[in-house]
Amino acid sequence: MTVPMEPAFTYISQYERDTGLFSPSLTGLDLIKVGLDFSSCPAETEAGQQILQQYHRLAQEVKSVEYHRMDLAERGEAVLRLMYRDVMKKYVALESSVTAMFQKGQYNCVSATLLYVALAKEAGLETTIYKTTDHSFCAIQSDGRLIEVETTNPYGFDPGTKKAIPSNKKGGSSWAVIPQQHYRNKIVISDRVLASLIGGNISTLAMRENDYRLAVPLSIARYEFTRKEETTAARQVKEEFDVVATNYVNHLQKTGRVLAALDWMEQAIGTWPTSPIWQDCVDMVVHNSVSAYLTQNRVDQAQEVYNTWQDRLTERARNDVALNLFIGTMDAGIKGLEPRQALAFLQIMEENPVASTIQGAAKLRENRELVWRQQVTSLADQQKFLEAAAVARQGVQALGTSRILSSLENQCLGNHAITIHNRYADLFNRKKYEEALEVVQQGLMEVPGNRTLQADLNKVQRLLRQ
C-alpha cells in the first residue's frame, strides 16, 4: 500500500477558533501544542498532557509580577535562564522533537527557539524569528532595538556581551562571551513557519530511513499549516514538501512499484499546486518507468506509460522518452526474427516520427546494418564466403554506404580467394595443371584482381607453355 495523501494532523490556532480568520502569528501555547503535533505527541495524549503541565508552570513564572518588574532586556535574558534551569540539558543537533526537549532535556536550535519564543510571548515580549539554511534563532524588541538571542547557549542572550557565569573557585569570578553570530542569508519567519521546522527536521530524518509513512504526512501537515501565508519562508515549506513527496515517488519506483509510483504522482499533481520540482519528478519517473518496462521487454506497457504521460512531459523529456521507446521497440521487434523478417520490420519502423530525427535515424540505420552484418557473418561461418560477400554488397547498396559491410565484403572475398588458392595448390602439387588452371581462372572471375590468384595463374600458365 502507498502512503495516504493526508496530513499527519490539522491544527487550528486559538485566533482561528476565535475569529475564523487566518494569521501567521500564534500564541505561546499554540506553538507548544503544534510543536507536539509535529513531534507525533498530540496534546491529548498522556505524554502531551504532562508536557503541557510543565509548560504551564514555566508560563506562570514568566507572567509573574517579578518578571514584569524587569525591563524588557532583563526579562528576555531571564526567560533564557529559566529554560536552561528547568528544561534544557544537552544540545543534540538532530533532535528537534518537542517531546525530547521536555522529557530528556535534549534540544537543538529549532526546538530551543520555539520554546524561547513561546515563553517570550507569555512574558509579554515581542519577538522576531530568523532562519538560515541550517540554523534558527530569534531576537526581542527592547527600547527600540533588536537584541538577538542564540537559544542554543544558556549565555546566548545578546551575543557579544560579557556575562558572569557560576564559578567553583573561591573568591573568584568567571566570565563568558558568546561570539556575535554572522548569519548569512537569514530571513524573517513567522510563528507558523518556526513550528513547521520541527516537522521538517523530523521528516528529513525519517526520509533517510525510507520511513515515508512518517515523512510524507508530516510534510503535508507542514504545507497545510503554512499554505495561506504568502512569504518566502512559506514558499520554501511548499518546496520542501515537494522534495519529500517526489522522493517518495522515486522510492516507490526504485523498489519496483512502478505503477504505484505513477498512480501516486498522478494523484499528487492533481491535488497540490505543481512546481519545477514536480515537473522534474514527472520527467524522471516517466523516463525511468518506460526504460524499466523496455528492459523487461514489456514494450506494450512502456508504450502505455508514454501515451498517458507524454502531454505532461517537458519537450526535452518527451523527445528522450520517445527515442528510448523507439529504440526499445526496434530491439524487441527484431529479436529472434529471420533477417528478411527483421529487415521488413525495420522498414515499418521508418514510418515512426522518431525515425526522422537525427538520433532515431542513426539508431534505425545501426539496426539495419546489424541485421545485414549478422547475415554475412552467418554465411561466412559456413565457409560460404562468396555468398557472404554478395550479401555484404547488397547491404551496402541498401544502406547507401557502410564501412563495416564494405570491410566484411573484402574480408569474405579474401577468404574465398584463399579457398580457391588452396584448391589450386592441391591440384598443382598433384600435377593436375589443366584443372588447376580452370580453378584459378574461375577464381579470378569471382575475385577479380586478387594478387594471390593472379600469381597462381601466371605460374601455371608458364608451366603449361613449356
Short mmCIF file of C-alpha atoms in Angstrom, two decimals:
data_model
loop_
_atom_site.label_atom_id
_atom_site.label_comp_id
_atom_site.label_asym_id
_atom_site.label_seq_id
_atom_site.Cartn_x
_atom_site.Cartn_y
_atom_site.Cartn_z
CA MET A 1 0.00 0.00 0.00
CA THR A 2 1.14 3.54 -0.71
CA VAL A 3 1.23 6.38 1.80
CA PRO A 4 -2.15 8.18 2.01
CA MET A 5 -2.24 11.78 0.85
CA GLU A 6 -3.44 13.05 4.19
CA PRO A 7 -1.72 15.39 6.65
CA ALA A 8 -0.44 13.87 9.87
CA PHE A 9 -2.75 16.31 11.68
CA THR A 10 -4.67 19.54 11.21
CA TYR A 11 -4.08 22.29 13.75
CA ILE A 12 -6.43 25.22 14.27
CA SER A 13 -4.90 28.09 16.23
CA GLN A 14 -6.63 29.95 19.04
CA TYR A 15 -7.01 33.02 16.81
CA GLU A 16 -8.66 30.94 14.07
CA ARG A 17 -11.05 29.41 16.57
CA ASP A 18 -11.98 32.84 17.94
CA THR A 19 -12.28 34.73 14.65
CA GLY A 20 -12.42 32.21 11.84
CA LEU A 21 -9.55 34.11 10.21
CA PHE A 22 -6.03 33.03 9.33
CA SER A 23 -2.98 34.56 10.99
CA PRO A 24 0.70 33.63 10.77
CA SER A 25 1.04 34.56 14.45
CA LEU A 26 0.39 32.05 17.23
CA THR A 27 0.10 32.17 20.98
CA GLY A 28 2.82 30.64 23.11
CA LEU A 29 0.51 27.73 23.94
CA ASP A 30 -0.26 27.26 20.22
CA LEU A 31 3.45 26.97 19.49
CA ILE A 32 3.93 24.22 22.06
CA LYS A 33 0.78 22.33 21.05
CA VAL A 34 1.54 22.33 17.33
CA GLY A 35 5.16 21.53 18.13
CA LEU A 36 3.87 18.45 19.95
CA ASP A 37 1.77 17.52 16.92
CA PHE A 38 4.83 17.79 14.66
CA SER A 39 6.68 15.64 17.21
CA SER A 40 3.98 12.91 16.91
CA CYS A 41 2.91 13.55 20.50
CA PRO A 42 -0.52 15.23 20.38
CA ALA A 43 -1.56 17.33 23.35
CA GLU A 44 -4.44 14.92 24.01
CA THR A 45 -2.09 12.03 24.84
CA GLU A 46 -0.83 11.34 28.35
CA ALA A 47 2.69 12.39 27.41
CA GLY A 48 1.34 15.51 25.73
CA GLN A 49 -0.64 16.47 28.85
CA GLN A 50 2.42 16.07 31.06
CA ILE A 51 4.47 18.31 28.78
CA LEU A 52 1.72 20.94 28.74
CA GLN A 53 1.69 20.92 32.54
CA GLN A 54 5.45 21.57 32.50
CA TYR A 55 4.94 24.38 30.04
CA HIS A 56 2.11 25.93 32.09
CA ARG A 57 4.41 26.08 35.13
CA LEU A 58 7.03 27.89 33.08
CA ALA A 59 4.41 30.22 31.59
CA GLN A 60 3.08 31.12 35.04
CA GLU A 61 6.57 32.04 36.18
CA VAL A 62 7.30 34.37 33.26
CA LYS A 63 3.89 36.01 33.74
CA SER A 64 4.67 36.73 37.37
CA VAL A 65 4.95 40.19 38.90
CA GLU A 66 8.64 39.56 39.47
CA TYR A 67 9.27 39.19 35.75
CA HIS A 68 7.16 42.17 34.81
CA ARG A 69 9.13 44.40 37.16
CA MET A 70 12.17 43.76 34.97
CA ASP A 71 12.88 45.88 31.92
CA LEU A 72 12.44 44.13 28.56
CA ALA A 73 16.08 43.14 28.12
CA GLU A 74 16.32 41.72 31.65
CA ARG A 75 13.09 39.84 31.11
CA GLY A 76 14.33 38.38 27.81
CA GLU A 77 17.52 37.14 29.46
CA ALA A 78 15.57 35.73 32.40
CA VAL A 79 13.41 33.67 30.04
CA LEU A 80 16.55 32.09 28.54
CA ARG A 81 17.94 31.32 32.02
CA LEU A 82 14.63 29.71 33.02
CA MET A 83 14.69 27.38 30.02
CA TYR A 84 18.14 26.11 30.95
CA ARG A 85 17.28 25.89 34.61
CA ASP A 86 14.15 23.78 34.21
CA VAL A 87 14.15 22.15 30.75
CA MET A 88 17.24 22.07 28.57
CA LYS A 89 20.26 19.96 29.43
CA LYS A 90 22.05 18.75 26.27
CA TYR A 91 22.37 20.09 22.74
CA VAL A 92 21.74 17.38 20.11
CA ALA A 93 21.96 18.74 16.58
CA LEU A 94 19.49 16.28 15.03
CA GLU A 95 16.97 16.32 17.89
CA SER A 96 14.15 18.72 17.01
CA SER A 97 11.35 16.94 18.89
CA VAL A 98 9.49 18.98 21.49
CA THR A 99 8.91 15.72 23.33
CA ALA A 100 12.64 15.04 23.64
CA MET A 101 13.24 18.59 24.83
CA PHE A 102 10.78 18.34 27.72
CA GLN A 103 11.28 14.66 28.60
CA LYS A 104 15.05 14.30 28.12
CA GLY A 105 16.30 17.87 28.06
CA GLN A 106 17.69 17.30 24.55
CA TYR A 107 17.30 20.23 22.16
CA ASN A 108 18.60 21.87 19.02
CA CYS A 109 18.26 25.36 17.55
CA VAL A 110 14.69 24.79 16.31
CA SER A 111 13.17 23.35 19.49
CA ALA A 112 15.10 25.80 21.68
CA THR A 113 13.94 28.77 19.61
CA LEU A 114 10.36 27.52 19.65
CA LEU A 115 10.34 27.27 23.46
CA TYR A 116 12.00 30.66 23.86
CA VAL A 117 9.54 32.40 21.53
CA ALA A 118 6.60 30.72 23.27
CA LEU A 119 7.74 31.81 26.74
CA ALA A 120 8.72 35.27 25.48
CA LYS A 121 5.14 35.71 24.28
CA GLU A 122 3.85 34.64 27.69
CA ALA A 123 6.21 37.20 29.24
CA GLY A 124 4.83 39.98 27.05
CA LEU A 125 7.92 40.27 24.84
CA GLU A 126 7.82 40.99 21.12
CA THR A 127 9.97 38.59 19.11
CA THR A 128 11.42 38.38 15.62
CA ILE A 129 12.32 34.92 14.39
CA TYR A 130 15.08 34.17 11.89
CA LYS A 131 16.01 31.18 9.77
CA THR A 132 19.12 30.45 7.73
CA THR A 133 19.94 27.38 5.65
CA ASP A 134 20.79 25.31 8.71
CA HIS A 135 20.02 27.39 11.79
CA SER A 136 17.27 29.28 13.57
CA PHE A 137 17.35 31.90 16.30
CA CYS A 138 15.39 34.96 17.36
CA ALA A 139 15.54 38.48 18.73
CA ILE A 140 13.43 40.57 21.09
CA GLN A 141 12.44 44.22 20.95
CA SER A 142 13.89 46.38 23.73
CA ASP A 143 13.93 50.17 23.81
CA GLY A 144 13.65 50.43 20.04
CA ARG A 145 16.36 47.94 19.21
CA LEU A 146 16.52 44.24 18.44
CA ILE A 147 18.52 42.07 20.79
CA GLU A 148 19.50 38.73 19.27
CA VAL A 149 19.10 35.53 21.25
CA GLU A 150 21.23 32.46 20.48
CA THR A 151 18.89 29.99 22.15
CA THR A 152 21.27 27.02 21.94
CA ASN A 153 23.52 28.56 24.63
CA PRO A 154 22.49 29.48 28.19
CA TYR A 155 24.56 32.67 27.83
CA GLY A 156 23.36 33.42 24.30
CA PHE A 157 21.25 36.48 25.14
CA ASP A 158 22.67 39.46 23.26
CA PRO A 159 25.72 37.63 21.82
CA GLY A 160 28.97 39.53 22.10
CA THR A 161 28.36 40.91 25.58
CA LYS A 162 30.39 39.74 28.57
CA LYS A 163 28.42 37.76 31.16
CA ALA A 164 29.27 36.42 34.61
CA ILE A 165 28.86 32.67 34.99
CA PRO A 166 28.85 30.50 38.14
CA SER A 167 32.35 29.62 39.34
CA ASN A 168 33.63 26.90 41.64
CA LYS A 169 36.66 28.98 42.53
CA LYS A 170 36.51 30.55 45.98
CA GLY A 171 36.57 34.30 45.84
CA GLY A 172 36.78 34.32 42.06
CA SER A 173 34.51 35.06 39.13
CA SER A 174 34.19 33.52 35.67
CA TRP A 175 33.03 35.29 32.59
CA ALA A 176 31.73 34.17 29.23
CA VAL A 177 31.43 35.95 25.92
CA ILE A 178 29.31 34.23 23.28
CA PRO A 179 30.60 35.43 19.87
CA GLN A 180 28.11 37.54 18.00
CA GLN A 181 26.97 35.36 15.14
CA HIS A 182 27.19 36.40 11.49
CA TYR A 183 24.25 34.61 9.92
CA ARG A 184 24.32 34.67 6.14
CA ASN A 185 21.14 34.76 4.09
CA LYS A 186 18.93 34.93 7.15
CA ILE A 187 15.26 35.57 6.59
CA VAL A 188 12.48 36.52 8.99
CA ILE A 189 9.96 33.75 9.53
CA SER A 190 6.57 33.56 11.19
CA ASP A 191 5.48 31.58 14.23
CA ARG A 192 3.85 29.07 11.90
CA VAL A 193 6.98 28.51 9.86
CA LEU A 194 9.05 28.17 13.05
CA ALA A 195 6.73 25.45 14.38
CA SER A 196 6.76 23.72 10.99
CA LEU A 197 10.56 23.46 11.15
CA ILE A 198 10.07 20.84 13.87
CA GLY A 199 8.16 18.68 11.39
CA GLY A 200 10.58 19.48 8.60
CA ASN A 201 13.60 18.23 10.51
CA ILE A 202 11.82 15.10 11.72
CA SER A 203 10.58 14.43 8.21
CA THR A 204 14.11 14.72 6.81
CA LEU A 205 15.42 12.19 9.33
CA ALA A 206 12.54 9.84 8.52
CA MET A 207 13.36 10.07 4.81
CA ARG A 208 16.90 8.92 5.49
CA GLU A 209 15.41 5.70 6.87
CA ASN A 210 12.92 5.46 3.98
CA ASP A 211 10.15 5.97 6.54
CA TYR A 212 7.80 7.80 4.20
CA ARG A 213 4.76 6.87 6.27
CA LEU A 214 6.07 9.44 8.73
CA ALA A 215 7.85 11.81 6.37
CA VAL A 216 5.06 12.40 3.85
CA PRO A 217 2.14 13.07 6.24
CA LEU A 218 4.34 15.41 8.30
CA SER A 219 5.31 17.30 5.15
CA ILE A 220 1.69 17.60 4.08
CA ALA A 221 0.81 18.88 7.56
CA ARG A 222 3.58 21.50 7.29
CA TYR A 223 2.29 22.67 3.93
CA GLU A 224 -1.33 22.81 5.04
CA PHE A 225 -0.32 24.65 8.22
CA THR A 226 1.54 27.41 6.33
CA ARG A 227 0.00 27.46 2.83
CA LYS A 228 -2.15 30.58 3.39
CA GLU A 229 0.93 32.58 4.33
CA GLU A 230 2.38 34.47 1.38
CA THR A 231 6.05 34.73 2.34
CA THR A 232 9.35 33.42 1.05
CA ALA A 233 9.64 31.13 4.06
CA ALA A 234 6.18 29.65 3.48
CA ARG A 235 7.02 29.04 -0.17
CA GLN A 236 10.13 27.21 1.00
CA VAL A 237 7.91 24.94 3.11
CA LYS A 238 5.99 24.05 -0.06
CA GLU A 239 9.24 23.36 -1.90
CA GLU A 240 10.43 21.14 0.96
CA PHE A 241 7.11 19.26 0.81
CA ASP A 242 7.61 18.81 -2.93
CA VAL A 243 11.04 17.32 -2.27
CA VAL A 244 9.71 14.82 0.27
CA ALA A 245 6.77 13.80 -1.91
CA THR A 246 8.85 13.42 -5.08
CA ASN A 247 11.48 11.46 -3.14
CA TYR A 248 8.69 9.12 -2.09
CA VAL A 249 7.64 8.67 -5.72
CA ASN A 250 11.24 7.87 -6.61
CA HIS A 251 11.43 5.43 -3.69
CA LEU A 252 8.35 3.59 -4.96
CA GLN A 253 9.90 3.32 -8.38
CA LYS A 254 13.30 2.17 -7.10
CA THR A 255 11.65 -0.58 -5.07
CA GLY A 256 9.91 -1.92 -8.17
CA ARG A 257 6.47 -0.39 -7.61
CA VAL A 258 6.33 1.38 -10.96
CA LEU A 259 2.56 1.57 -11.31
CA ALA A 260 2.18 2.70 -7.69
CA ALA A 261 4.72 5.48 -8.33
CA LEU A 262 2.86 6.67 -11.42
CA ASP A 263 -0.55 6.49 -9.70
CA TRP A 264 0.64 8.36 -6.59
CA MET A 265 2.33 11.00 -8.71
CA GLU A 266 -0.81 11.49 -10.80
CA GLN A 267 -2.93 11.96 -7.69
CA ALA A 268 -0.36 14.30 -6.15
CA ILE A 269 -0.12 16.70 -9.08
CA GLY A 270 -3.90 16.73 -9.22
CA THR A 271 -4.13 17.61 -5.52
CA TRP A 272 -1.42 20.20 -4.91
CA PRO A 273 -0.01 23.06 -6.99
CA THR A 274 2.64 21.90 -9.43
CA SER A 275 6.19 23.23 -9.36
CA PRO A 276 9.50 22.83 -11.19
CA ILE A 277 10.38 20.14 -8.62
CA TRP A 278 7.28 18.16 -9.58
CA GLN A 279 7.96 18.64 -13.28
CA ASP A 280 11.46 17.23 -12.84
CA CYS A 281 9.91 14.30 -10.98
CA VAL A 282 7.35 13.65 -13.73
CA ASP A 283 10.06 13.73 -16.38
CA MET A 284 12.34 11.40 -14.46
CA VAL A 285 9.72 8.89 -13.30
CA VAL A 286 8.15 8.52 -16.74
CA HIS A 287 11.59 8.16 -18.34
CA ASN A 288 12.67 5.55 -15.79
CA SER A 289 9.35 3.69 -15.96
CA VAL A 290 9.50 3.39 -19.73
CA SER A 291 13.14 2.28 -19.51
CA ALA A 292 12.31 -0.33 -16.86
CA TYR A 293 9.50 -1.82 -18.94
CA LEU A 294 11.71 -1.89 -22.03
CA THR A 295 14.45 -3.68 -20.07
CA GLN A 296 11.85 -6.34 -19.24
CA ASN A 297 10.78 -6.48 -22.93
CA ARG A 298 7.35 -5.20 -21.91
CA VAL A 299 7.01 -2.84 -24.84
CA ASP A 300 3.23 -2.52 -24.64
CA GLN A 301 3.39 -1.33 -21.02
CA ALA A 302 6.17 1.11 -21.90
CA GLN A 303 4.09 2.49 -24.77
CA GLU A 304 1.05 2.83 -22.50
CA VAL A 305 3.03 4.86 -19.95
CA TYR A 306 4.31 7.14 -22.69
CA ASN A 307 0.86 7.61 -24.23
CA THR A 308 -0.61 8.50 -20.82
CA TRP A 309 2.08 10.98 -19.78
CA GLN A 310 3.52 12.45 -22.97
CA ASP A 311 1.46 15.64 -22.79
CA ARG A 312 2.74 16.31 -19.25
CA LEU A 313 6.41 15.96 -20.10
CA THR A 314 8.74 18.78 -21.00
CA GLU A 315 9.73 18.82 -24.66
CA ARG A 316 13.20 17.54 -23.89
CA ALA A 317 11.92 14.67 -21.74
CA ARG A 318 9.22 13.81 -24.29
CA ASN A 319 11.85 13.54 -27.02
CA ASP A 320 14.16 11.45 -24.83
CA VAL A 321 11.40 9.05 -23.79
CA ALA A 322 10.09 8.75 -27.35
CA LEU A 323 13.60 7.93 -28.56
CA ASN A 324 14.06 5.28 -25.86
CA LEU A 325 10.69 3.79 -26.74
CA PHE A 326 11.57 3.79 -30.43
CA ILE A 327 14.88 2.04 -29.74
CA GLY A 328 13.33 -0.43 -27.31
CA THR A 329 10.55 -1.28 -29.76
CA MET A 330 13.08 -1.94 -32.51
CA ASP A 331 15.34 -4.04 -30.28
CA ALA A 332 12.42 -6.15 -29.09
CA GLY A 333 10.84 -6.34 -32.53
CA ILE A 334 13.82 -7.78 -34.40
CA LYS A 335 14.84 -10.16 -31.64
CA GLY A 336 14.55 -13.76 -32.84
CA LEU A 337 13.42 -12.85 -36.37
CA GLU A 338 14.94 -14.18 -39.55
CA PRO A 339 16.96 -11.49 -41.38
CA ARG A 340 14.33 -10.86 -44.05
CA GLN A 341 11.62 -10.55 -41.42
CA ALA A 342 13.83 -8.27 -39.32
CA LEU A 343 14.53 -6.00 -42.29
CA ALA A 344 10.81 -5.88 -43.11
CA PHE A 345 10.07 -4.91 -39.51
CA LEU A 346 12.69 -2.16 -39.61
CA GLN A 347 11.15 -0.91 -42.85
CA ILE A 348 7.88 -0.44 -40.99
CA MET A 349 9.74 1.40 -38.17
CA GLU A 350 10.82 4.02 -40.72
CA GLU A 351 7.24 5.31 -40.56
CA ASN A 352 7.65 6.22 -36.89
CA PRO A 353 8.09 10.02 -36.46
CA VAL A 354 11.19 9.42 -34.33
CA ALA A 355 12.86 7.81 -37.37
CA SER A 356 13.08 11.27 -38.93
CA THR A 357 15.15 12.65 -36.04
CA ILE A 358 18.94 12.53 -36.11
CA GLN A 359 19.18 10.05 -33.21
CA GLY A 360 16.28 7.94 -34.42
CA ALA A 361 17.61 7.72 -37.96
CA ALA A 362 21.06 6.78 -36.65
CA LYS A 363 19.66 4.01 -34.45
CA LEU A 364 17.46 2.67 -37.25
CA ARG A 365 20.44 2.55 -39.60
CA GLU A 366 22.51 0.88 -36.88
CA ASN A 367 19.92 -1.88 -36.51
CA ARG A 368 19.59 -2.38 -40.26
CA GLU A 369 23.37 -2.61 -40.55
CA LEU A 370 23.40 -5.09 -37.68
CA VAL A 371 20.92 -7.39 -39.46
CA TRP A 372 22.95 -7.30 -42.67
CA ARG A 373 26.14 -7.95 -40.71
CA GLN A 374 24.58 -10.94 -38.96
CA GLN A 375 23.61 -12.44 -42.34
CA VAL A 376 27.13 -12.00 -43.66
CA THR A 377 28.70 -13.47 -40.52
CA SER A 378 26.34 -16.47 -40.58
CA LEU A 379 27.27 -17.34 -44.18
CA ALA A 380 30.96 -16.77 -43.53
CA ASP A 381 30.81 -19.12 -40.56
CA GLN A 382 29.54 -21.76 -43.01
CA GLN A 383 32.53 -21.08 -45.28
CA LYS A 384 30.16 -19.61 -47.91
CA PHE A 385 32.47 -16.68 -48.48
CA LEU A 386 31.38 -15.71 -51.95
CA GLU A 387 27.71 -15.72 -50.98
CA ALA A 388 28.54 -13.77 -47.84
CA ALA A 389 30.40 -11.15 -49.90
CA ALA A 390 27.36 -10.80 -52.19
CA VAL A 391 25.09 -10.23 -49.19
CA ALA A 392 27.50 -7.65 -47.79
CA ARG A 393 27.42 -5.85 -51.14
CA GLN A 394 23.59 -5.88 -51.11
CA GLY A 395 23.68 -4.39 -47.62
CA VAL A 396 25.95 -1.56 -48.73
CA GLN A 397 23.58 -0.83 -51.63
CA ALA A 398 20.56 -0.90 -49.31
CA LEU A 399 22.18 1.43 -46.79
CA GLY A 400 23.86 3.69 -49.32
CA THR A 401 27.21 3.28 -47.61
CA SER A 402 28.68 1.18 -44.83
CA ARG A 403 32.34 0.90 -43.91
CA ILE A 404 31.58 -2.17 -41.80
CA LEU A 405 29.82 -4.08 -44.57
CA SER A 406 32.36 -2.97 -47.19
CA SER A 407 35.13 -4.26 -44.94
CA LEU A 408 33.27 -7.54 -44.44
CA GLU A 409 32.81 -7.90 -48.20
CA ASN A 410 36.55 -7.52 -48.74
CA GLN A 411 37.29 -9.99 -45.95
CA CYS A 412 34.90 -12.56 -47.41
CA LEU A 413 36.35 -12.14 -50.90
CA GLY A 414 39.81 -12.53 -49.46
CA ASN A 415 38.78 -15.68 -47.63
CA HIS A 416 37.15 -17.01 -50.78
CA ALA A 417 40.39 -16.32 -52.69
CA ILE A 418 42.33 -18.28 -50.06
CA THR A 419 39.91 -21.19 -50.54
CA ILE A 420 40.46 -21.08 -54.32
CA HIS A 421 44.21 -20.84 -53.84
CA ASN A 422 44.18 -23.91 -51.57
CA ARG A 423 42.23 -25.91 -54.15
CA TYR A 424 44.58 -24.71 -56.91
CA ALA A 425 47.66 -25.57 -54.84
CA ASP A 426 46.38 -29.07 -54.18
CA LEU A 427 45.81 -29.71 -57.93
CA PHE A 428 49.09 -28.08 -58.90
CA ASN A 429 51.06 -30.18 -56.43
CA ARG A 430 49.42 -33.29 -57.85
CA LYS A 431 50.50 -32.06 -61.33
CA LYS A 432 46.94 -31.64 -62.50
CA TYR A 433 47.85 -28.40 -64.21
CA GLU A 434 44.88 -28.09 -66.54
CA GLU A 435 42.42 -28.49 -63.68
CA ALA A 436 44.44 -26.09 -61.59
CA LEU A 437 44.25 -23.55 -64.42
CA GLU A 438 40.47 -23.84 -64.62
CA VAL A 439 40.13 -23.41 -60.87
CA VAL A 440 42.27 -20.28 -60.72
CA GLN A 441 40.63 -18.74 -63.80
CA GLN A 442 37.19 -19.26 -62.22
CA GLY A 443 38.50 -17.76 -59.01
CA LEU A 444 39.70 -14.62 -60.76
CA MET A 445 36.29 -14.23 -62.34
CA GLU A 446 34.81 -14.34 -58.82
CA VAL A 447 37.54 -12.24 -57.17
CA PRO A 448 38.95 -10.07 -59.97
CA GLY A 449 42.39 -8.63 -59.41
CA ASN A 450 43.25 -10.81 -56.42
CA ARG A 451 47.08 -10.79 -56.34
CA THR A 452 47.44 -14.29 -54.94
CA LEU A 453 45.24 -15.83 -57.61
CA GLN A 454 46.88 -13.73 -60.33
CA ALA A 455 50.27 -15.07 -59.22
CA ASP A 456 48.87 -18.61 -59.28
CA LEU A 457 47.55 -18.05 -62.81
CA ASN A 458 50.89 -16.75 -64.06
CA LYS A 459 52.71 -19.68 -62.50
CA VAL A 460 50.52 -22.41 -64.00
CA GLN A 461 50.43 -20.72 -67.41
CA ARG A 462 54.26 -20.52 -67.56
CA LEU A 463 54.49 -24.18 -66.72
CA LEU A 464 51.92 -25.15 -69.40
CA ARG A 465 53.78 -23.13 -72.07
CA GLN A 466 57.00 -25.05 -71.53
#
